[in-house]
Each structure stands twice: as structure tokens, then as C-alpha cells.
Amino acid sequence: MKRKSLLVLLTLVLAFGTVLAACGSDNSNEGSQGEGSEATPAEQVLKINLSAEPPTFDPAQAQDSQTNTVLKLLYEGLVRMGEDGNPIPGVAESWEISEDGLTYEFKLRDNAKWSNGDAVTANDFVFAWKRVLDPASTPAPPYAYQLYYIKNAEQFNSGEITDFSQVGVEAVDEKTLKVTLENPTPYFLGLTSFYTYYPVHTSVEGNDKWATNKDSMIVNGPFTLTEWTTGQKIQATKNDQYWDKDNIKLTSVDMSLTNSGATELASYRSGEIDYAGAPNGEIPTDQIPGVKNELPEEFHSKGIASTYYYMFNVTAEPFQNEKIRKAFAMSLDRQSIVDNVTLGGQIPAFGFVPPGIKGAAEEYRTEVEDNYFEENAEEAKRLLEEGMKEEGYTTLPKITLIYNSSEAHQKLAVAVADMWKNALGVEVATQNQEWGVFLETRNNLNYQIARAGWSADYNDPMTFMDMWTTGNGNNDAGYANPEYDALIKQASVETDAAKRNDLFAQAEKMLVEEDMIIVPLYYYTNVSLTKPYLKGVSLDFSGAIDFTRASIEGK
């Protein structure tokens, strides 16, 4: 998930708040009960910070961890993920899976309702998924490929077929949704908890502005959007129409919008917010050791299945040249970066799939070593010279590294640019951009090098690998390799776990070693602070956070 892809996603995309996250302005943190008042048992107001304003509240257009956090409050899919990372009933109270693993029949709850009181029906899912796959949707939903597991979904999205009734999703009746897959997909059930699979109320049809106006948003999750002051504050208030409302303890979730880690930490210390850090915000990297010693009971550090990396625009000079890309990747000292810059206990990365992702029998990263390249400044210099000669350069074109506004991203970008100058003698300018602008810049391939982070959307290597296929909505590198596409296609239909693992290993080798499309830097660690009275916050294996079942006890 951009956090996904890439990132989702993730802020150090997830470690400092993205995949995937990052920007905004200072604001007040008052709750719905009024500034300075205390939360009571009947009025529990959770206060957090988002380091970037979500670019959208349309599930079809979402692609980052900031948006993921808010959409998880507002919507619910067929299933949701439990604290153990396994799917549990959501809008669907039960389901049946055919013996061949191709057909899923979901029974929706009779009491599942939209915030306006309408019943949530199977047709709402059909409508929402058609929106994602419709080739006429503008802009094109970045995660449309996430529905390609469904029979004929890819063909409909590409325009090969035009009759949506041929796609494997059917409203058998108001409360029965039948889904037919192209191939058995063991993780499909969990995928239906992802925001691209959320239902959407049919009233949005013909209203292009529905997701930019809180008053036109009809949602089906535990909370509704009740305040949205651009650049200042977002408030979600308990939804009394939600089927499981009795188990929702929070009255509201008040989200400030500031991209200053120092301000966020100060707000946490003063009690203005109840949670600080990844994946939605950040703790200043230079203060992590001190905060850990100062607040040992409130400090949490957890390895998560997410990767922080830089990526090249392979359609822009000088990074159309493979040897120049390799020179930039090989000339960095990752251990120095995690020891002296990020300070969060991250693991240097030499691959793209992080630890924590399932493989054939064990973790993928245990079965497939990430030894695709070595750090070697002298070899990097040689490759740079060869690449420049191949392109006819006497000097390199001016190079700029872009990153989304964040103190942590800025600190890292400056350190990396300094390493490139010392190791390669190359001057690299750094430029920060507001989160929404940054995503658009990357999507439009209007850059040379960009920071990125990707967190797992589901627990399988595919969530990291299929995003780099030609034309993928999250492929912001301009990468197009038919051999890579073929490997991913094979892996998508391979049922033998060991053979599938081998296909992923071949594809990752191509991505990271042979073509060097990305510069892996480290595997994320989620660093956060949680007040002792805040209970029930769930952080899954990928670093995605869920506040829906949180409560404030004994404040």
C-alpha cells in the first residue's frame, strides 16, 4: 500500500507514518465535548494526529496509509482483520467456500446498515467493485488490479469484455453475494477487508464530488465523518446505525493535521493527543532514544512487514541506464543509515519483500535470502563511469530526489544525498512536496528519484511483487518488463507453494538485482507512544492501525 501499496502504505511510510505518509499544518486538538473538558465514560474522545491530510475518502481511489486509517473508521468490508491478523466477520456474518477454492458465497447481516439507515445489500458490493474496474473511471483507480483475482475482472478493466455480468461477482439476493475467482487464492478472504473491496452507497453515482463533502458521504462503518476542516482537523463520530455499535466505545476520533514530528511529540507529552508515531505520524528520529528511556511503559517498537525505499523513474534521464541505477543503489551505507539517521532499530534491506511475509513453509525472507546486491563504493564508481559512457554523458544531468514533507524523510534524504556526493561525487538536490502533490508527481512520472514505502495489503509475497507489472496503478517507476510480467502471471496461477516461491524469487532478483528499479533502504519498525489509559488499539503485521475498538479507561 502506498502508504501501498506501495504501501499500502506508510511519515517514514510506516515506520514514521507514510507506505506510504506525511503533511499538514498545525491545528487545535479540541474534542467534540469542548476544549479543556475531560472524557467521561459516556463521552470517550480519542485524539490522534495525521501527518498528512488524506488525498481522498473514496475507497476506489485510496492508496496510502493516512487514508487507510480514516477509511477503516468509516467503512467495513465483508470481513475485517482480527488482532491475530486473521479475517473475522464484518458485513458478512458467514461465508461458504467451494471445495475447489473458486467460489465464495457471503451471507450479509440483516442489521448491516448505511449511516442514513438504508440496508447494506449485496448489490452495494457489486456496484462498488464495478466502479473500481470500470475502464471509464477517472482517475483510474490505482488498486483495480487488486480485484483481478475475480473471474474476468482484468478483462473487464482492460476493455476486453464490456458486459459486467461476465465478471465473477453476483448479487444472488439482497443478502447473498457470490464471488467466483479465476484461480484458487488462499488469501482472498482476507483481501475483502481491504479498502478497495469496501461497499459504496449507490447514491454516489453521477456525483463526482461526493467524497470531498462530508455531508454527502454515506458510510457503513463504526464512525461517520462529522468534521473536515482542510489542513486543520478531521473528526469521525460514532455511527449509531452500525450493526456492532454496542462494542464501539469511542464517542469520536479527533484527528489533527500536522507534519511536524516535534509538534506531535510535544502534543503527546502535554496530553493533547493520546497516541503518537507511526503509521500516521512520527516521533523525531533524534528523540527516539530519549523518549524510549523517558517513557518506557508507553514506548512501543515493533517490526512490521513494510519496506522503505527510493525508486527511480526509468523513463527519465539519467536513470534510463541500468548501470547508473546500480551505482546509486550500491554506494549507500544502510547500516549507517539505521544506526545514525533513523534510530528506530530498522533492518537494512537488500531486497523488497520484508520479513514477516509468509513463504512456502516458513517466512519468505527466511526461505529466500535478500542478497541481491552488495554495498561497494568502488564498484559503484566503475558502474557509474560505464553508464555515463554508454549514454554519452561527460557530466550527469541535474538530479533531484523528492520526498513527502516530513522531518524524518528530510533528514534521511539529506543523509543519502551526502553519501552519494562522497561516494560518487554526484550532487543530488532534495525537494519536499505536500503529500497529495507528491503522490500526483510520482503517479505522473514527473520526477527522477522519489522516496516510497510499501506495506503489505495481505500476507503473501504477491502484495509486494505484482505492483511492478506493466501498467499497474501503483507502478510509479515506469517499469515495463515482459519477462517480469510473465513470472508474476505464472505465480498468480501456480498452486505448488515451493514452485510459487521460486517464481517470486526470480521476479525479485529481476526487480532488485538485474534491473535495479528500486533502492531498498530498510525494513520498517513501527515506533509509537500510547497513553496508558488508551486500550484496544490494534496494529497488524503490516503496520496498519485500527482504532475502531479502542477505548479510554481510567483517564
XYZ file of C-alpha atoms in Angstrom:
555
model
C 0.000 0.000 0.000
C 1.193 3.410 -0.812
C 1.194 4.107 2.013
C 0.890 0.775 -0.601
C 0.906 -0.202 -1.957
C 3.476 0.604 -2.199
C 2.263 0.992 0.716
C -0.225 0.429 1.451
C 1.316 2.088 2.535
C 3.238 4.339 5.300
C 5.947 9.574 7.569
C 8.555 7.006 7.244
C 5.798 5.249 5.167
C 5.001 3.085 8.007
C 7.805 3.500 10.491
C 7.380 7.234 10.565
C 3.905 7.463 9.175
C 3.790 7.115 5.145
C 3.922 3.406 2.804
C 3.140 5.128 2.418
C 2.780 9.136 4.909
C 3.152 12.869 5.610
C 1.932 16.561 5.659
C -0.400 19.255 7.019
C -0.459 22.275 9.297
C -0.793 22.978 12.995
C -4.229 22.979 14.496
C -6.174 22.763 17.690
C -6.876 19.353 19.190
C -10.124 20.020 20.978
C -12.604 17.188 21.157
C -16.294 17.232 20.460
C -17.015 17.837 24.146
C -15.203 21.188 24.082
C -11.646 22.293 24.728
C -10.271 21.509 28.140
C -13.063 19.177 29.268
C -12.459 15.619 30.395
C -13.594 12.489 28.610
C -16.307 10.721 30.604
C -17.414 7.095 30.410
C -20.278 8.204 28.128
C -18.078 10.532 26.076
C -14.785 8.978 25.014
C -12.847 11.169 22.619
C -9.680 9.745 21.113
C -7.217 12.387 19.896
C -4.555 11.493 17.351
C -2.525 13.237 14.673
C -2.335 12.546 10.953
C 0.913 13.830 9.491
C -0.797 14.266 6.113
C -4.312 15.051 5.001
C -5.841 12.064 3.184
C -5.992 12.880 -0.541
C -9.384 11.188 -0.857
C -12.169 9.476 1.067
C -13.252 7.408 -1.938
C -12.296 3.761 -1.319
C -11.812 3.289 -5.070
C -9.128 5.998 -5.184
C -7.356 5.304 -1.874
C -3.717 4.222 -1.916
C -1.953 5.408 1.266
C -1.776 4.695 4.981
C -3.273 8.018 6.100
C -6.402 7.360 4.071
C -6.425 3.735 5.222
C -6.609 4.774 8.875
C -9.604 7.051 8.298
C -11.443 4.737 5.897
C -11.133 1.923 8.446
C -13.214 4.120 10.779
C -15.809 4.978 8.140
C -16.267 1.709 6.246
C -16.366 -2.030 6.742
C -15.841 -4.781 4.187
C -17.203 -8.297 4.034
C -14.650 -9.239 6.686
C -12.326 -7.274 8.914
C -8.993 -8.323 10.345
C -8.820 -9.531 13.935
C -5.982 -8.745 16.316
C -4.269 -12.002 15.313
C -4.222 -10.906 11.661
C -6.879 -13.403 10.594
C -10.201 -12.440 8.965
C -13.316 -12.282 11.141
C -16.917 -11.484 10.135
C -17.637 -7.915 9.085
C -20.639 -7.024 6.948
C -20.765 -10.734 6.110
C -21.859 -12.792 9.094
C -20.811 -16.042 7.390
C -19.480 -17.482 4.154
C -19.019 -20.753 2.333
C -16.047 -21.633 0.116
C -16.339 -24.336 -2.544
C -14.053 -27.367 -2.358
C -12.083 -26.209 -5.399
C -11.482 -22.793 -3.770
C -13.045 -20.904 -6.681
C -16.443 -19.869 -5.333
C -17.216 -17.785 -2.227
C -20.780 -17.203 -1.086
C -21.159 -14.479 1.552
C -24.250 -14.054 3.735
C -24.652 -10.410 4.753
C -26.006 -9.380 8.142
C -29.677 -8.431 8.287
C -28.791 -5.498 10.565
C -25.922 -4.117 8.436
C -26.934 -0.551 7.585
C -25.631 2.587 5.951
C -25.363 5.716 8.070
C -28.615 7.013 6.522
C -30.485 3.896 7.678
C -30.552 2.064 4.331
C -29.747 -1.643 4.411
C -26.318 -2.693 3.142
C -27.032 -5.100 0.299
C -25.069 -7.435 -1.925
C -25.716 -5.045 -4.792
C -23.754 -2.327 -2.934
C -20.658 -4.511 -3.234
C -21.348 -5.260 -6.910
C -21.770 -1.525 -7.540
C -18.565 -0.621 -5.683
C -16.426 -3.242 -7.383
C -17.754 -2.261 -10.794
C -16.703 1.338 -10.069
C -13.171 0.141 -9.366
C -12.970 -1.984 -12.503
C -14.781 0.334 -14.904
C -12.188 1.415 -17.521
C -14.050 4.742 -17.785
C -13.432 5.617 -14.102
C -11.432 8.847 -13.825
C -8.881 8.952 -12.449
C -8.191 5.261 -12.930
C -8.401 3.515 -9.521
C -4.797 2.640 -8.584
C -5.779 -0.642 -6.953
C -8.023 -2.009 -9.711
C -5.572 -4.888 -10.128
C -6.343 -5.985 -6.578
C -9.675 -7.274 -7.910
C -8.094 -9.271 -10.739
C -8.431 -12.427 -8.642
C -12.107 -12.316 -9.585
C -13.116 -14.113 -12.785
C -12.952 -11.804 -15.845
C -12.199 -8.736 -13.691
C -8.983 -7.968 -15.546
C -10.644 -8.439 -18.928
C -13.421 -6.015 -17.980
C -10.940 -3.469 -16.627
C -8.886 -3.632 -19.818
C -11.960 -3.300 -22.037
C -11.555 -6.788 -23.491
C -15.084 -7.554 -22.363
C -17.763 -4.908 -21.839
C -20.531 -6.860 -20.139
C -20.014 -6.681 -16.368
C -22.373 -9.618 -15.857
C -19.489 -11.792 -17.104
C -17.369 -10.721 -14.118
C -17.469 -13.209 -11.252
C -19.472 -11.156 -8.769
C -23.229 -11.591 -8.393
C -25.907 -10.378 -6.022
C -27.873 -13.606 -5.661
C -30.366 -11.746 -3.484
C -30.196 -8.694 -1.217
C -28.192 -10.522 1.426
C -26.204 -13.048 -0.618
C -23.076 -12.149 -2.589
C -21.477 -14.799 -4.808
C -17.874 -14.346 -5.946
C -16.121 -16.590 -8.472
C -12.341 -16.451 -8.808
C -10.020 -17.041 -11.743
C -7.825 -19.350 -9.648
C -7.801 -20.624 -6.065
C -6.450 -17.781 -3.910
C -5.914 -18.781 -0.267
C -5.645 -15.169 0.923
C -8.725 -13.890 -0.939
C -10.936 -13.870 2.161
C -8.540 -11.510 3.943
C -8.360 -9.337 0.841
C -12.037 -8.471 1.200
C -11.135 -6.442 4.307
C -9.031 -4.109 2.126
C -10.463 -0.687 1.302
C -10.653 -1.280 -2.448
C -13.221 -4.007 -1.641
C -15.397 -1.787 0.575
C -19.042 -1.323 -0.448
C -20.154 2.104 -1.678
C -23.671 3.510 -1.446
C -25.306 3.673 -4.863
C -26.280 7.313 -4.310
C -22.749 8.369 -5.316
C -23.498 7.529 -8.950
C -23.332 10.692 -11.015
C -21.938 12.744 -8.109
C -18.226 13.280 -8.773
C -17.805 15.389 -5.615
C -19.360 13.015 -3.093
C -16.034 12.069 -1.485
C -14.980 15.689 -0.971
C -18.044 16.716 1.044
C -18.678 15.219 4.466
C -22.409 15.906 4.122
C -22.705 13.677 1.049
C -20.775 10.741 2.495
C -22.989 7.799 3.379
C -20.833 5.187 5.125
C -21.319 1.783 6.742
C -18.505 1.659 9.319
C -18.330 2.297 13.069
C -17.959 6.074 12.595
C -19.221 8.850 10.321
C -17.303 11.894 9.102
C -18.686 14.867 11.053
C -15.980 17.498 10.641
C -13.394 18.138 7.970
C -11.545 21.431 8.040
C -8.919 21.226 5.316
C -5.407 21.436 6.713
C -6.624 21.552 10.298
C -8.892 18.823 11.606
C -10.871 15.694 10.776
C -13.455 14.297 13.171
C -15.208 10.940 12.989
C -18.172 10.374 15.323
C -19.734 7.088 16.409
C -22.255 5.778 13.886
C -25.469 4.760 15.653
C -26.552 2.804 12.568
C -23.525 0.490 12.713
C -24.513 -3.129 13.345
C -21.924 -3.595 16.145
C -22.387 -0.185 17.744
C -22.623 -1.662 21.252
C -18.979 -2.709 21.026
C -17.790 0.719 19.850
C -16.702 2.584 22.972
C -15.282 5.774 21.495
C -17.643 8.707 21.046
C -15.391 10.278 18.435
C -11.906 10.240 16.958
C -10.452 13.730 16.566
C -7.542 13.952 14.129
C -5.248 16.962 13.935
C -3.207 17.516 10.773
C 0.419 18.488 11.277
C 3.579 17.223 9.630
C 5.863 18.300 12.452
C 7.183 15.404 14.499
C 8.365 17.817 17.186
C 4.871 19.296 17.469
C 3.308 15.853 17.579
C 5.624 14.726 20.365
C 5.009 17.936 22.319
C 1.250 17.427 21.919
C 1.579 13.882 23.241
C 3.623 14.980 26.251
C 1.103 17.704 27.112
C -1.815 15.282 26.821
C -3.354 16.955 23.758
C -3.181 13.653 21.839
C -3.386 10.099 23.129
C -1.254 8.338 20.509
C 1.850 9.475 18.630
C 4.054 7.969 15.956
C 3.697 5.569 13.067
C 1.906 4.837 10.899
C 0.065 8.163 10.843
C 2.642 10.480 12.342
C 6.189 10.455 13.579
C 8.431 10.788 16.587
C 11.540 12.832 15.655
C 14.298 10.327 14.980
C 16.860 12.136 17.124
C 14.492 11.967 20.107
C 13.645 8.265 19.880
C 16.411 7.086 22.285
C 15.467 9.739 24.855
C 11.736 9.074 24.607
C 12.335 5.352 24.998
C 14.168 5.981 28.282
C 11.748 8.662 29.458
C 8.510 6.747 28.757
C 9.411 3.044 28.735
C 5.858 1.876 29.501
C 4.347 3.985 26.729
C 7.033 3.447 24.082
C 6.428 0.653 21.580
C 8.708 -0.597 18.815
C 7.601 -3.445 16.574
C 8.974 -4.909 13.369
C 6.366 -4.791 10.620
C 6.052 -6.163 7.102
C 6.904 -2.937 5.309
C 9.819 -1.656 3.248
C 11.261 1.864 2.916
C 12.927 2.508 -0.403
C 13.763 5.008 -3.100
C 12.653 4.361 -6.644
C 13.932 5.514 -9.990
C 11.844 6.895 -12.812
C 13.319 4.665 -15.501
C 11.852 6.892 -18.210
C 13.807 9.974 -17.042
C 17.467 10.837 -17.517
C 19.878 9.632 -16.306
C 18.072 6.648 -14.767
C 17.079 5.044 -18.015
C 20.533 3.469 -17.683
C 20.695 0.308 -15.568
C 24.362 0.757 -14.579
C 23.737 4.265 -13.279
C 20.813 2.967 -11.208
C 23.010 0.227 -9.749
C 25.751 2.723 -8.904
C 23.330 4.816 -6.849
C 21.973 1.751 -5.022
C 25.369 0.185 -4.257
C 27.016 3.364 -2.947
C 24.855 3.721 0.186
C 25.741 2.510 3.694
C 22.450 1.191 5.056
C 23.768 0.181 8.461
C 24.996 3.723 8.981
C 21.556 4.988 7.979
C 19.677 2.895 10.560
C 22.341 3.463 13.250
C 22.771 7.198 12.815
C 19.759 8.586 10.980
C 16.528 6.648 11.560
C 17.436 5.337 15.063
C 14.385 3.085 15.274
C 16.017 -0.336 15.152
C 15.233 -0.869 11.474
C 16.828 -3.679 9.448
C 18.963 -2.767 6.395
C 17.208 -4.004 3.250
C 18.779 -5.669 0.234
C 15.512 -6.984 -1.187
C 11.941 -5.736 -1.494
C 9.789 -8.310 0.332
C 10.230 -7.699 4.088
C 10.414 -10.157 6.991
C 7.022 -11.241 8.331
C 5.565 -12.284 4.971
C 4.578 -15.942 4.609
C 6.524 -18.131 2.209
C 6.100 -21.745 1.147
C 6.654 -23.309 4.587
C 8.222 -20.542 6.676
C 8.665 -16.818 6.173
C 9.544 -15.877 2.604
C 12.563 -13.893 3.753
C 13.855 -16.943 5.631
C 13.476 -19.115 2.535
C 14.780 -16.527 0.049
C 17.798 -14.551 1.203
C 17.875 -10.867 0.299
C 21.406 -10.858 -1.094
C 20.631 -9.323 -4.479
C 23.445 -6.786 -4.312
C 26.295 -5.620 -2.085
C 27.347 -2.167 -0.971
C 30.584 -1.401 -2.790
C 31.621 2.194 -3.412
C 34.461 1.298 -5.792
C 32.253 -0.938 -7.913
C 29.586 1.775 -7.847
C 32.073 4.306 -9.247
C 33.034 1.918 -12.040
C 29.404 1.281 -12.961
C 28.660 4.997 -12.931
C 31.530 5.679 -15.338
C 30.413 2.862 -17.655
C 26.811 4.027 -17.598
C 27.760 7.624 -18.340
C 29.933 6.475 -21.250
C 27.050 4.401 -22.648
C 24.745 7.435 -22.551
C 27.366 9.858 -23.863
C 27.454 11.920 -20.657
C 30.542 13.910 -19.704
C 28.593 15.096 -16.656
C 25.330 13.829 -15.288
C 22.128 15.817 -15.804
C 20.918 17.713 -12.736
C 19.347 15.187 -10.337
C 16.634 15.819 -7.723
C 15.379 13.450 -5.026
C 11.801 14.195 -3.977
C 10.129 13.194 -0.722
C 6.851 13.990 1.023
C 7.033 16.652 3.714
C 8.283 15.088 6.918
C 11.183 15.818 9.221
C 12.188 12.154 9.155
C 12.094 11.913 5.359
C 14.030 15.164 5.072
C 16.744 14.016 7.439
C 17.147 10.749 5.558
C 17.126 12.421 2.130
C 19.869 14.832 3.166
C 21.969 11.975 4.585
C 21.577 9.882 1.419
C 22.389 12.838 -0.848
C 25.546 13.396 1.204
C 26.509 9.714 0.785
C 26.071 9.986 -2.979
C 28.242 13.084 -3.053
C 31.014 11.445 -1.018
C 30.915 8.055 -2.744
C 30.175 9.056 -6.334
C 30.989 12.750 -6.485
C 27.395 13.407 -7.613
C 25.388 16.402 -6.435
C 21.760 15.479 -5.744
C 19.262 18.177 -4.799
C 16.447 17.301 -2.371
C 12.913 18.626 -2.594
C 9.920 18.131 -0.322
C 6.313 18.143 -1.516
C 2.954 18.104 0.260
C 1.534 14.559 0.399
C -1.198 14.901 -2.222
C 1.087 16.767 -4.620
C 3.834 14.221 -4.004
C 1.576 11.286 -4.909
C 0.454 13.039 -8.084
C 4.060 13.830 -9.031
C 5.012 10.179 -8.685
C 1.914 8.901 -10.471
C 2.647 11.214 -13.398
C 6.326 10.151 -13.576
C 7.368 13.762 -13.105
C 10.493 13.003 -11.082
C 13.922 11.303 -11.205
C 14.279 9.703 -7.749
C 11.466 9.530 -5.180
C 11.064 8.114 -1.712
C 8.468 5.436 -1.203
C 7.299 2.880 1.278
C 5.201 -0.195 0.831
C 3.307 -2.131 3.472
C 1.554 -5.421 2.948
C -2.094 -5.349 1.927
C -2.276 -9.068 2.733
C 0.190 -11.671 3.974
C 1.713 -13.003 0.770
C 4.745 -12.003 -1.370
C 2.355 -11.117 -4.188
C 1.359 -7.906 -2.393
C 4.918 -6.654 -2.968
C 5.535 -8.150 -6.377
C 2.515 -7.560 -8.604
C 2.673 -3.765 -8.241
C 5.662 -3.654 -10.633
C 3.872 -5.251 -13.565
C 3.497 -3.142 -16.696
C 0.760 -0.516 -16.373
C -0.065 -1.357 -12.751
C -1.746 1.543 -10.935
C 0.940 1.537 -8.240
C 3.900 1.129 -10.606
C 5.270 4.667 -10.325
C 8.685 3.801 -11.758
C 7.598 3.458 -15.378
C 8.954 -0.114 -15.258
C 7.860 -2.395 -18.101
C 9.471 -5.813 -18.438
C 7.522 -8.601 -20.198
C 9.696 -11.249 -18.517
C 8.828 -9.861 -15.100
C 5.139 -9.715 -16.035
C 5.261 -13.360 -17.136
C 6.785 -14.501 -13.823
C 4.075 -12.726 -11.832
C 1.395 -14.159 -14.088
C 2.801 -17.655 -13.524
C 2.924 -17.119 -9.767
C -0.710 -15.993 -9.761
C -1.886 -19.382 -11.046
C 0.745 -21.688 -9.503
C -0.700 -23.896 -6.773
C 2.537 -25.587 -5.695
C 3.880 -23.419 -2.845
C 7.551 -24.211 -3.461
C 7.325 -23.515 -7.196
C 5.418 -20.321 -6.483
C 8.122 -19.205 -4.057
C 10.750 -19.815 -6.730
C 8.833 -17.653 -9.200
C 8.714 -14.819 -6.674
C 12.444 -15.194 -6.033
C 13.170 -14.944 -9.764
C 10.975 -11.859 -10.065
C 12.524 -10.169 -7.037
C 16.011 -10.866 -8.397
C 14.995 -9.231 -11.675
C 13.463 -6.241 -9.908
C 16.258 -5.562 -7.407
C 19.434 -7.074 -8.863
C 19.169 -7.233 -12.634
C 17.077 -4.145 -13.410
C 17.572 -2.282 -10.083
C 14.323 -0.350 -10.330
C 14.365 0.485 -6.641
C 16.898 1.296 -3.926
C 15.852 -0.751 -0.870
C 16.935 1.051 2.302
C 15.426 -0.726 5.307
C 12.597 -2.866 6.596
C 10.343 -0.846 8.848
C 9.952 -0.804 12.570
C 6.788 0.802 13.924
C 7.734 3.298 16.633
C 4.896 4.815 18.655
C 3.726 6.143 22.014
C 0.405 5.129 23.581
C -1.106 6.624 26.740
C -1.661 4.014 29.486
C -5.397 4.707 29.521
C -5.811 4.017 25.788
C -6.802 0.386 25.318
C -7.743 -1.796 22.354
C -5.600 -0.234 19.642
C -4.760 -2.905 17.081
C -1.596 -2.920 14.967
C -1.354 -5.766 12.469
C 1.675 -7.500 10.949
C 1.910 -4.893 8.172
C 1.786 -1.869 10.468
C -1.813 -0.920 9.603
C -3.546 0.526 12.656
C -7.150 0.063 13.753
C -8.702 2.389 16.338
C -12.283 1.176 15.876
C -12.386 -0.998 19.010
C -10.245 1.289 21.165
C -11.443 2.694 24.473
C -10.308 5.212 27.072
C -10.213 3.693 30.540
C -9.272 5.421 33.773
C -8.126 8.716 32.296
